[in-house]
Tab-separated table of C-alpha atoms and ligand atoms in Angstrom:
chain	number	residue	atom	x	y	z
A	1	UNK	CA	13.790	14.029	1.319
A	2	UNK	CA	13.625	10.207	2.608
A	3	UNK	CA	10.342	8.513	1.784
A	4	UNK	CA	8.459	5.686	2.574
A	5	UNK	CA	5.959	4.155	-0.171
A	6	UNK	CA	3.711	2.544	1.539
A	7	UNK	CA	2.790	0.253	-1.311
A	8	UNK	CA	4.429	-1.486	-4.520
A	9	UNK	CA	3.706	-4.542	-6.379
A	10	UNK	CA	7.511	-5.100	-7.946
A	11	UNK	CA	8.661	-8.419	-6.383
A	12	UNK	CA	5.420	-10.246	-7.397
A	13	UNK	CA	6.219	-8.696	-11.019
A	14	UNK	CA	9.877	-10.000	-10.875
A	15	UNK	CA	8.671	-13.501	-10.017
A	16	UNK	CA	6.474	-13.693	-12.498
A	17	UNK	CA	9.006	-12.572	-15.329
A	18	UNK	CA	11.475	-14.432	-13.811
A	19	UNK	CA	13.480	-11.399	-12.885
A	20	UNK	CA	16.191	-11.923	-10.203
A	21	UNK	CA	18.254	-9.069	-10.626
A	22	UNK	CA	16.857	-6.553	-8.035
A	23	UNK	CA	19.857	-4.366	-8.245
A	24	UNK	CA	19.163	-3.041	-11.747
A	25	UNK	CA	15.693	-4.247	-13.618
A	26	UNK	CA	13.871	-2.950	-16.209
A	27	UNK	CA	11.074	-2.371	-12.957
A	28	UNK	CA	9.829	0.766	-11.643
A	29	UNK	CA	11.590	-0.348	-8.417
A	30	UNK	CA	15.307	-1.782	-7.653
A	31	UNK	CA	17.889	-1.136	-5.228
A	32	UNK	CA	19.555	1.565	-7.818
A	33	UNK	CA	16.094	3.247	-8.253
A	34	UNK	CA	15.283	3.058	-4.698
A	35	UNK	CA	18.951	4.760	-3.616
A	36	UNK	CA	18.705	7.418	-5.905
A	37	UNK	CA	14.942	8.245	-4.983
A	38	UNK	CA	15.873	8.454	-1.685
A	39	UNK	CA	13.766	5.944	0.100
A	40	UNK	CA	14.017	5.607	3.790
A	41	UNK	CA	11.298	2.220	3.971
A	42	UNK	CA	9.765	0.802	0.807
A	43	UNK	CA	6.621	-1.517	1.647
A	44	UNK	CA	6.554	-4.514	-0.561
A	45	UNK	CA	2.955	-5.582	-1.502
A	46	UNK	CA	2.205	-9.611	-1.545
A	47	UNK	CA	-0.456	-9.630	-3.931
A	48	UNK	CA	-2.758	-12.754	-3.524
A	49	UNK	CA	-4.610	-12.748	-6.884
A	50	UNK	CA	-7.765	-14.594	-7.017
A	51	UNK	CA	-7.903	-16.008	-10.714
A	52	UNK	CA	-4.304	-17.814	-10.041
A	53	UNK	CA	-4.250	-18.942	-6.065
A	54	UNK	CA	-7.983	-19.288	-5.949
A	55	UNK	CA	-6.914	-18.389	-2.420
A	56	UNK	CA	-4.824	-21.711	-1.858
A	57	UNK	CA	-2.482	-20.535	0.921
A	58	UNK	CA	-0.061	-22.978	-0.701
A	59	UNK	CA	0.290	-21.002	-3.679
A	60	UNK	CA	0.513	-18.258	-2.302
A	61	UNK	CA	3.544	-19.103	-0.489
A	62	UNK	CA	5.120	-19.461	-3.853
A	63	UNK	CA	5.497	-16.141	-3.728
A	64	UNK	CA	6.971	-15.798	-0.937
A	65	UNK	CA	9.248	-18.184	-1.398
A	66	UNK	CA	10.774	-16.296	-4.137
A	67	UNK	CA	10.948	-13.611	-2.014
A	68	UNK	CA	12.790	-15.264	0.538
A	69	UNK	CA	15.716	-15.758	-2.526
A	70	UNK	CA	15.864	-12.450	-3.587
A	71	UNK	CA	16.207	-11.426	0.316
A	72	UNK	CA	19.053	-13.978	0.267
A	73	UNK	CA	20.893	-13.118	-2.871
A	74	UNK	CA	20.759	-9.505	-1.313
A	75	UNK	CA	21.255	-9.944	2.046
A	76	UNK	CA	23.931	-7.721	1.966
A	77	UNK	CA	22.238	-4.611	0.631
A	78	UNK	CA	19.111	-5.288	2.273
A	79	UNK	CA	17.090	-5.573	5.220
A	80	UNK	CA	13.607	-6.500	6.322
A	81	UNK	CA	12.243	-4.368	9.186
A	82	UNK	CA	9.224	-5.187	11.694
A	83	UNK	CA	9.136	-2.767	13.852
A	84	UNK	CA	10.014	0.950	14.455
A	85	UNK	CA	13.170	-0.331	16.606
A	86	UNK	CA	14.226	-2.439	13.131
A	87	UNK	CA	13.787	0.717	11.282
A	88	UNK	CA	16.370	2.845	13.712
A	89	UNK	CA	18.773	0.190	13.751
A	90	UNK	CA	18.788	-0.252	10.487
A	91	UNK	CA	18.995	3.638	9.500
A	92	UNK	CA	22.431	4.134	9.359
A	93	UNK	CA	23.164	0.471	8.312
A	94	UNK	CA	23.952	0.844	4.473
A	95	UNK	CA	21.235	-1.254	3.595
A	96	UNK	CA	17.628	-0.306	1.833
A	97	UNK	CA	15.149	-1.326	4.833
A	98	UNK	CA	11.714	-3.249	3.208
A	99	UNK	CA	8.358	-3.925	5.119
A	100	UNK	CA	6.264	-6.754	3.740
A	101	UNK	CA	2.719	-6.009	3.172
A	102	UNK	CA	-0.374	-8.113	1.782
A	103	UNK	CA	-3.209	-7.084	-1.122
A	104	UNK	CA	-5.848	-9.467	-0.214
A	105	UNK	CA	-5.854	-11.818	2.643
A	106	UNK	CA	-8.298	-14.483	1.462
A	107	UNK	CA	-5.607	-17.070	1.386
A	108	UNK	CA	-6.214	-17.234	5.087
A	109	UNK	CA	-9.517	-18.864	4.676
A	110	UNK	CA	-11.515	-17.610	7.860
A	111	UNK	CA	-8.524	-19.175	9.926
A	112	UNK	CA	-6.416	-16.813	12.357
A	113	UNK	CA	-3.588	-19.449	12.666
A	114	UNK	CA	-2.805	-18.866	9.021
A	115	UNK	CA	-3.010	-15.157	10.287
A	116	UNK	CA	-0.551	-15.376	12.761
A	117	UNK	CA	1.703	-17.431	10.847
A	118	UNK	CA	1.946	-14.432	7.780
A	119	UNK	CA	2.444	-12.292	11.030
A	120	UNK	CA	5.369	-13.967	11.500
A	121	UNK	CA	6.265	-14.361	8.472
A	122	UNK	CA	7.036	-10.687	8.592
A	123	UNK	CA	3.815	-8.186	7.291
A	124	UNK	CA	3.358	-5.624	9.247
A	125	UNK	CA	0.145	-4.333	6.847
A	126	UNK	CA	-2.561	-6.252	5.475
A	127	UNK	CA	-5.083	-5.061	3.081
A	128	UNK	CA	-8.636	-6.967	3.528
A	129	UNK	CA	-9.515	-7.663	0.187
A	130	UNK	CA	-8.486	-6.657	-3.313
A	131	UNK	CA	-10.968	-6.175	-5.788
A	132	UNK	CA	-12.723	-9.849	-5.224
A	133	UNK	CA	-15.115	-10.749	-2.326
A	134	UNK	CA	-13.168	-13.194	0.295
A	135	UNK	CA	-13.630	-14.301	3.769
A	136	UNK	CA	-13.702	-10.847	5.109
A	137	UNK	CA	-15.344	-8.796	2.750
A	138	UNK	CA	-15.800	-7.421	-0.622
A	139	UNK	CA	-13.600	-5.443	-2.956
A	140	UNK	CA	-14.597	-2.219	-4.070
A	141	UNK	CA	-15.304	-2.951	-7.815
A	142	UNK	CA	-14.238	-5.626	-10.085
A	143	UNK	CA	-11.077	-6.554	-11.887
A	144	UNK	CA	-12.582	-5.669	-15.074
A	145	UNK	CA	-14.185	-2.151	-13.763
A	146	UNK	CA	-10.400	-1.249	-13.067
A	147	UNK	CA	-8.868	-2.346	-16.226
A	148	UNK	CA	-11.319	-0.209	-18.123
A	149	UNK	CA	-10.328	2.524	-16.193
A	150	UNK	CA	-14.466	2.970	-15.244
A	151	UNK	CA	-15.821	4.808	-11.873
A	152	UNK	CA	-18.639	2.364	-12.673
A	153	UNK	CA	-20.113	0.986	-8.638
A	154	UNK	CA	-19.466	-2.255	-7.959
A	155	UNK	CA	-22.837	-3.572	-6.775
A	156	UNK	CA	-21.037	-4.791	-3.344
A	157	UNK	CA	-19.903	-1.376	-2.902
A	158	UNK	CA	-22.332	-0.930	0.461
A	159	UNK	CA	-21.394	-3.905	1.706
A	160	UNK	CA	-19.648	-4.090	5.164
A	161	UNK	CA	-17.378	-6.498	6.660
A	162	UNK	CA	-18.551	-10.271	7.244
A	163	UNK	CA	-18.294	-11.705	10.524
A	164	UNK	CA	-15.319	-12.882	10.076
A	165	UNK	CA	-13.471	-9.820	9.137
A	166	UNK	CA	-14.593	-8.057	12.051
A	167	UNK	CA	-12.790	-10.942	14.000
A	168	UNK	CA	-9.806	-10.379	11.776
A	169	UNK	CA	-9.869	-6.483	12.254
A	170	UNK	CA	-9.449	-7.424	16.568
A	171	UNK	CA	-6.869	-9.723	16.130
A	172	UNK	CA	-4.598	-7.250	13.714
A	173	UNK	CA	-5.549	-4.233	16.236
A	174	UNK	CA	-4.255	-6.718	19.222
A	175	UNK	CA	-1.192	-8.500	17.488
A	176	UNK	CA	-0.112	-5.331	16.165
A	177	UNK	CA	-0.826	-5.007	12.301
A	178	UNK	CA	-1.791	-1.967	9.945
A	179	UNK	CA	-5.370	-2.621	8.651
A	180	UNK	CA	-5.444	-1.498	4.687
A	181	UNK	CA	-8.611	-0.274	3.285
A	182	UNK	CA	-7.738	0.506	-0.347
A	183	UNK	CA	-9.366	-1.878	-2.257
A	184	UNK	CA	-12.220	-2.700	0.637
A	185	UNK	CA	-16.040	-1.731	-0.376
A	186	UNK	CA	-16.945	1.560	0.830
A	187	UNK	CA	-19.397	-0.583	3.219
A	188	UNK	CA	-16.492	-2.106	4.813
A	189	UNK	CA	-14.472	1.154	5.177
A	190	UNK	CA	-17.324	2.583	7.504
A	191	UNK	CA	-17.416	-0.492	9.636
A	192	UNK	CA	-13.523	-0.273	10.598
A	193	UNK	CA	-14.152	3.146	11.528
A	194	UNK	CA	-16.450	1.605	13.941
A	195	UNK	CA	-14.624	-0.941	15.149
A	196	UNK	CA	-11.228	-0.806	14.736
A	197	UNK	CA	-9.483	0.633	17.899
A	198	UNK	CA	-6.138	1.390	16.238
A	199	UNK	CA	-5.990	4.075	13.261
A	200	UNK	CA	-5.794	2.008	9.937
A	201	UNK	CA	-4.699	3.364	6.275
A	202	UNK	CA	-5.287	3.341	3.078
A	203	UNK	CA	-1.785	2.821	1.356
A	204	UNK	CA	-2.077	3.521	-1.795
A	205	UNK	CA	-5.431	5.907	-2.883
A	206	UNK	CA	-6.389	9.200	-4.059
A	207	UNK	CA	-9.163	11.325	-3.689
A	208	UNK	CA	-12.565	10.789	-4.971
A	209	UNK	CA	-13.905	14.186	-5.305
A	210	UNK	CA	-11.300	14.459	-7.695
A	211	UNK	CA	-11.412	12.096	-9.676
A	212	UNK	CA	-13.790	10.041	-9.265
A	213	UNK	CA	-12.853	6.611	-9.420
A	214	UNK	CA	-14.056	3.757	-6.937
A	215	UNK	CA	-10.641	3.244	-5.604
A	216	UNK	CA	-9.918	6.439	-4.175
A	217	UNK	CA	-11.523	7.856	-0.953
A	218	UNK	CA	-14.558	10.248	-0.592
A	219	UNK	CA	-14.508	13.132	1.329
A	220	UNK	CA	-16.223	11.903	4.086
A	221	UNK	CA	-13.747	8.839	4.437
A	222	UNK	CA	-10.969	10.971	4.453
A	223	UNK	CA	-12.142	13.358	7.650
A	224	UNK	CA	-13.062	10.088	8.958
A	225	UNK	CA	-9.803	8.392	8.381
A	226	UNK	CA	-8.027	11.198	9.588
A	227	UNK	CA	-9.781	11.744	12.536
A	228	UNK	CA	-9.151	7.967	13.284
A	229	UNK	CA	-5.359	8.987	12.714
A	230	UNK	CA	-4.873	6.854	9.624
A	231	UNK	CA	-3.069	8.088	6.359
A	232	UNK	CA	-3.490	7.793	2.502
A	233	UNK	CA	-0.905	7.103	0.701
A	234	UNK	CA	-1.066	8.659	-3.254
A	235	UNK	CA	-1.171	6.547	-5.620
A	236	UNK	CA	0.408	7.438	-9.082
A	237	UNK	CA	-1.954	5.524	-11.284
A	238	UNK	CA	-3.113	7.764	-13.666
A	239	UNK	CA	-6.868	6.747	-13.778
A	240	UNK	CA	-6.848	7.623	-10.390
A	241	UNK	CA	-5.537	11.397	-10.843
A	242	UNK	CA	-6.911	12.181	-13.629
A	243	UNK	CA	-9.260	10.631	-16.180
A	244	UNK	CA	-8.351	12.772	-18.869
A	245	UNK	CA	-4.578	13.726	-18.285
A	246	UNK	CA	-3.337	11.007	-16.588
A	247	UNK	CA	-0.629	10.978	-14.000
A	248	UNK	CA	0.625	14.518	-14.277
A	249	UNK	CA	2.763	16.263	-11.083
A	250	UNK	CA	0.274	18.875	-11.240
A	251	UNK	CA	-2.827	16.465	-10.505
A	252	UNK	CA	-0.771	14.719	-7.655
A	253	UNK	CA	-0.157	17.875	-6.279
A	254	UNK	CA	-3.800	18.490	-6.728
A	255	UNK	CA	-4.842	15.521	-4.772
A	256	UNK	CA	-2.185	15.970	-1.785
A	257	UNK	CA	-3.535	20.045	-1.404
A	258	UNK	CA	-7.036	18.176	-1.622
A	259	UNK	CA	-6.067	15.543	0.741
A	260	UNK	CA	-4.746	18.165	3.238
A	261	UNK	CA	-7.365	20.669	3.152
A	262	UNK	CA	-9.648	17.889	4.085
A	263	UNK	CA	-7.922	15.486	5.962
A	264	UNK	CA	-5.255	18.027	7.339
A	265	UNK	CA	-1.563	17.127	7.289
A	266	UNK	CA	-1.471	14.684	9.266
A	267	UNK	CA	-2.800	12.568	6.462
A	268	UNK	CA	-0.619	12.938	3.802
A	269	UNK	CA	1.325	9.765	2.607
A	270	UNK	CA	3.109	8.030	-0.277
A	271	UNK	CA	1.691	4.950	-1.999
A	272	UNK	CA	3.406	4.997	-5.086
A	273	UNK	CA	1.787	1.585	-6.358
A	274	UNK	CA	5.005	0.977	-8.891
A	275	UNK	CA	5.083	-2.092	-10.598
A	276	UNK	CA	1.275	-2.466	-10.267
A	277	UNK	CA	0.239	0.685	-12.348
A	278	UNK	CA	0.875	0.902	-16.465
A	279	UNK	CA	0.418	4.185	-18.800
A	280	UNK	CA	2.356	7.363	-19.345
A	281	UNK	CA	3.438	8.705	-15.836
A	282	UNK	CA	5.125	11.859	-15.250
A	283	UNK	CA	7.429	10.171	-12.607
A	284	UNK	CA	8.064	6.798	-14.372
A	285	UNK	CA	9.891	5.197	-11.344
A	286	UNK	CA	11.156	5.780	-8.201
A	287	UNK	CA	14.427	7.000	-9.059
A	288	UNK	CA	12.758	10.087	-10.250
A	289	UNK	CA	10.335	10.535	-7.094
A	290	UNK	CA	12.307	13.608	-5.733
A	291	UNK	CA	10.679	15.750	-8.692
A	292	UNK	CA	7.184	15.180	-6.466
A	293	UNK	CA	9.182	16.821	-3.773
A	294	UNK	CA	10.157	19.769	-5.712
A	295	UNK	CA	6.631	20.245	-6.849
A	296	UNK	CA	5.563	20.623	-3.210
A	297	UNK	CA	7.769	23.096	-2.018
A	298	UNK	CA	6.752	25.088	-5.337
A	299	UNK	CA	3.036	24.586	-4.651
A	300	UNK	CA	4.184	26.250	-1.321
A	301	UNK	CA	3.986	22.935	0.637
A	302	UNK	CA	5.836	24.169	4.212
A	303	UNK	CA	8.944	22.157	4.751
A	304	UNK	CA	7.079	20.184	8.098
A	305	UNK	CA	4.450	18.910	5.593
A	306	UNK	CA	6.833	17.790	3.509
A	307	UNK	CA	8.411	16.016	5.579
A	308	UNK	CA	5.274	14.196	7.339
A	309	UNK	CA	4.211	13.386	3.767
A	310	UNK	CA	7.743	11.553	2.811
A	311	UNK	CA	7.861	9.525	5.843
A	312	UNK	CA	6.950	11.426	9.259
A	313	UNK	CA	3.251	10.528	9.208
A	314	UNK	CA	3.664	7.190	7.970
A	315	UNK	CA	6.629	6.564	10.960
A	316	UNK	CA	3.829	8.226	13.382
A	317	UNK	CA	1.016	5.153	12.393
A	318	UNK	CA	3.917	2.386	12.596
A	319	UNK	CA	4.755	3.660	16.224
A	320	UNK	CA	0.764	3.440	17.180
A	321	UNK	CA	-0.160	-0.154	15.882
A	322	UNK	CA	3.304	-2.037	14.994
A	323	UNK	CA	5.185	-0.500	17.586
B	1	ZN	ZN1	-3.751	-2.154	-5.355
């Protein structure tokens, strides 16, 4: 079964070891991995982390520029796609197809220029925030409520957008970019559902009634979300499956029949968050990714749900907002 993760945080990790062999790493994600995982688009996530860019769009761009070698050095084996016409021309093309995405936009700096010019760049999804408060909003807890692996509320949590960020969520509806709510306050979550035109996504976030960490989604958010015609991609970190067993196949599949019943099918996604997420995990990279696919069609998963979760729903919201 093809797939398409909507999130990952491996070529920020292979900058900052100094990795530039994407072929075969010691990562949960290279070309190898990704070819015998079967992926059909893997979203790579430009993480702009507060404590080391203080949200200089200059540094920033570091990473990207290391990026932009890797891309070279592998030009032949890979290609970035934009757009739903990229992705069908590419298909059949040999090469692994990559969409760029962003974890925190606060290197923008309330300025839509800088906007446009990461549009360009190439993202086709931008998360608002991460887990900091920036020019368009607040996280949904702290850096240091995650690492402890606590549900504890960040006292933001209520918080909606800022002024700002409700110009930012116009301009990404009209030039065309996925709106990420994973790591926005629950606050700012509601107020995209009110004013976002296009459907937005969460790319990589489980469900809260589950377990009940800050990062993944309520119940209400998720009939909300899905009615809105977003997705939620699951996330493999295992204090976000399970506090006490970790990421097991049995507590994804719990969270996908969860996310189904309540969101419907529609909703299901992949947001594997490799190269972000640490601990024991029952699928340890992406080479090993088809064994979540077996699991579903044991757990009696029809073969058309399946196939929306690996990459049909996710193809569906790139078709309404990227085009
Ligand atoms: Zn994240």
């Amino acid at each position: 079964m093809k797939i398409i993760d909507l999130h990952s945080d491996t070529i920020l990790g292979m900058k900052m070891k100094g990795e530039e062999n994407f072929e075969n790493n010691e990562f949960m994600i290279d070309l190898t991995k990704l070819a015998k995982g079967e992926s059909f688009v893997q979203c790579l996530g430009f993480f702009d982390f507060k404590p080391m860019s203080n949200y200089d769009y200059e540094v920033f761009k570091q990473g990207e520029q290391f990026a932009e070698k890797i891309f070279a050095k592998y030009a032949d084996k890979l290609t970035i796609v934009k757009s739903v016409k990229d992705i069908a021309e590419a298909e059949n093309s040999g090469k692994q197809m990559f969409m760029l995405t962003k974890e925190d936009i606060g290197c923008i700096n309330s300025d839509l220029n800088i906007l446009k010019a990461e549009y360009d760049f190439g993202y086709r999804i931008m998360g608002f925030t991460w887990n900091f408060e920036n020019c368009v909003g607040f996280g949904n807890s702290t850096d240091a409520v995650v690492r402890e692996g606590s549900p504890t509320v960040y006292p933001h949590m209520n918080d909606g957008l800022k002024p700002f960020g409700k110009q930012v969520t116009e301009y990404m509806n009209e030039l065309g970019v996925i709106i990420d709510c994973s790591h926005l306050s629950d606050g700012g979550f509601w107020d995209l559902i009110d004013i976002s035109t296009k459907p937005f996504i969460a790319t990589h976030s489980n469900c809260r009634s589950i377990c009940s960490h800050v990062r993944n989604l309520t119940d209400e958010m998720i009939k909300a979300l899905a009615d809105k015609g977003g997705i939620s991609g699951l996330n493999f970190c295992p204090e976000f499956i399970d506090e006490k067993t970790g990421c097991t196949i049995e507590g994804m599949i719990a969270h996908l029949k969860h996310m189904m019943k309540v969101g419907g099918e529609d909703f299901l996604a992949c947001g594997t968050d490799f190269d972000g997420i640490g601990g024991e995990l029952e699928i340890p990279d992406f080479s090993k990714i088809q064994l979540l696919i077996q699991a579903m069609e044991t757990a009696g998963f029809t073969a058309n749900q399946i196939e929306k979760f690996g990459y049909k729903n996710a193809m569906r919201v790139f078709g309404e907002v990227i085009g």
